Amino acid sequence: MTPIDRFERQLPAALADLGDERTPDYLIDLLGRTARTRQRTAWNSPGRWIDMPSFISRPALVALLTAIVVVAIGGAIWITRPNPDHPSIAGGPTPAPIITDSPTPVSPTATPTEVVTSVVPEALRYTWVSAPRAVAGLSPRQRFRFTLRSSSLAFPNDSLTAADLRSDALLAGDQLEFRLQDAESTCTAGATGAYRYVLSPGGFRLHLDPVGTDACTTRSLALSGDWIRVACTNTQDACFGDLEAGTYPSQYVDFRLAPGSGDAWAPAYAALTYTVPSGWSNDGDWPYLFKLTPSPDYSLETGSGPTATHEVAAYARPVAAKDCNGTVDSRSAPTVDGLLSAITHRTGIVTGAGGTLAIGSRTASWVDIAVADAWTGTCPGDDRPGVVFATSPPLGSGIPGALLGIARGERIRVVVLDLGRGDLALILIDSTHPDRFDQLVSQAMPIIGSFVFK
C-alpha cells in the first residue's frame, strides 16, 4: 500500500478551503468593483451617501458623501461606500509591535506515542500583519502580511492579485507545519518547515518561531516574529477590530500629506501608535482617518460599519469649513488656535468646557461643542438641524477626505494638536448618545494622551 503523506490527508480540507466563499480582507484589491450608492434618512444613522467629487463624511457626523477613487498597485478601483479600502502598507523597516501581555500557548498537545495532524486551528485563520520588512527572495511590497486558512499559508502581494510562499499547512501536535507548493526563489517545491506558535490570551497577537531549520529560508525570514490579527467587522476595512490591553500601531492613516503637495499617499504603518486598556476596539483605519470605539459599541457594528457613533476619531489634514459643501474657510489660520476659533465661531454652534491636554511632548487644545437649541439650519438631504465645521480635504491622487459636522443632540469634544512642520491633527470624541458623552470623555482622554505621531 502506498504511504500517504500527512499533507495529502488534508486534501479534502484544502479543497474546501479553496472553495470557501469569503468576504475579502481588503475589498480594495478586487479590481473592477462597480460603484454603489446607499441612502439614509437621518444624521445619526448610516450614511445618506450622495455622490460628490470632493468629500466623504463619516456616519455619525454629516451625510456620507462618497465618490471615491482609490489607486491600488496594479489597478484603480471606484467604490461608493462610507469607507474606502486601501492598498497595503508602505514604509521602511520598523520594529514589529511587542506582545505586551503574557502570552500562553493555546494549541493542542500531541501524545508521546502519536503525532496529531489536523487543520489549522480556527484561532489562527486570519490575515496577520506586521511592520514592513525586507526579505530576500520575496517580491517587493508596501505591506507585510500573511494569511492562514484551514490548510494553507500565503503572503499576498499589495493588490491581492498574487501571493508568495504558497504552502500547504497543517497542525502537527503543538506545531504548525508548512510545505511549499511550488519552487520559489532559492526554495524548492515541497520544502517543509515547522513552527511553534504562541497566541496572546485574547488571540489578538501571534508569535511564530521555527522549530529547527525551515528548508525554505525565505519562508523562515518572512514568517518568524510578532504579528497582529486583522479582524475588522466592516468588510471594506482592514482594521484590527477588538483589541487586548496594550500598545498598537495604525496601518493606513497618514497625517503628513498636504493637499495639493503632489505627494502620493501610501499606507503608513505606525504613523500613529496608541495604548488602550481592555474593552476597546479599532474600528476604522483609512488614509485620512483613524478610529477607536468601546468594545460594547463595536459589537453592534455591521459589515457596513457602525449604525451610531460613540468613538474617538483622529483626522488628518483638518481645515475649517464654512458651509454644507465643505468650502474651506480661508479666513481661518492653519494653526491650533485658528482652527479652534473658526469651529467655535460657526453660526449654530455653542461651546462648553475647554482646556489643554499633553500628547507626548506636545500640548493639544480642546473644547466641547454642541448645536444651539434655536438653530434650525440643515444641510441638503438631512432632516435634523446641524452644522458642518471642518473638512479633511481629499488628496490629488484620488484619496478621499472627510466632511465633518455635528447634529442637534450630538456632543463632541474637539481636540486639535500641532504635529510640527505645519501639520495638524483633529481628534474628535464624538457620541450620538449625549447621556453617555461624559463617560466616553473620561475613558478617551487618557487614550488620546497616549497617542504618538510619527
XYZ file of C-alpha atoms in Angstrom, residues 10 28 36 47 51-52 61 65 80 97 106 153 163 190 232 241 260 312 323 340-341 369 395 399 402 433-434:
27
model
C -5.505 17.277 4.335
C -9.969 47.480 -2.484
C -22.651 51.555 -5.459
C -24.899 57.431 5.649
C -22.201 61.403 -4.914
C -19.853 64.354 -4.594
C -21.476 63.376 11.580
C -20.633 61.754 0.674
C -19.043 54.333 -3.475
C 4.908 45.512 17.719
C -3.303 27.550 23.066
C -0.430 29.718 4.081
C 0.905 35.572 -3.437
C 7.951 20.554 -1.173
C -12.471 44.144 11.162
C -11.192 45.071 15.392
C -2.012 69.822 -3.376
C -12.539 58.575 19.176
C -20.851 75.550 4.644
C -10.497 76.079 17.084
C -11.580 79.699 16.716
C -19.285 71.799 21.187
C -5.582 64.237 -1.849
C -7.682 59.532 -1.803
C -13.989 63.892 5.246
C -25.694 59.268 22.836
C -25.473 62.549 24.785
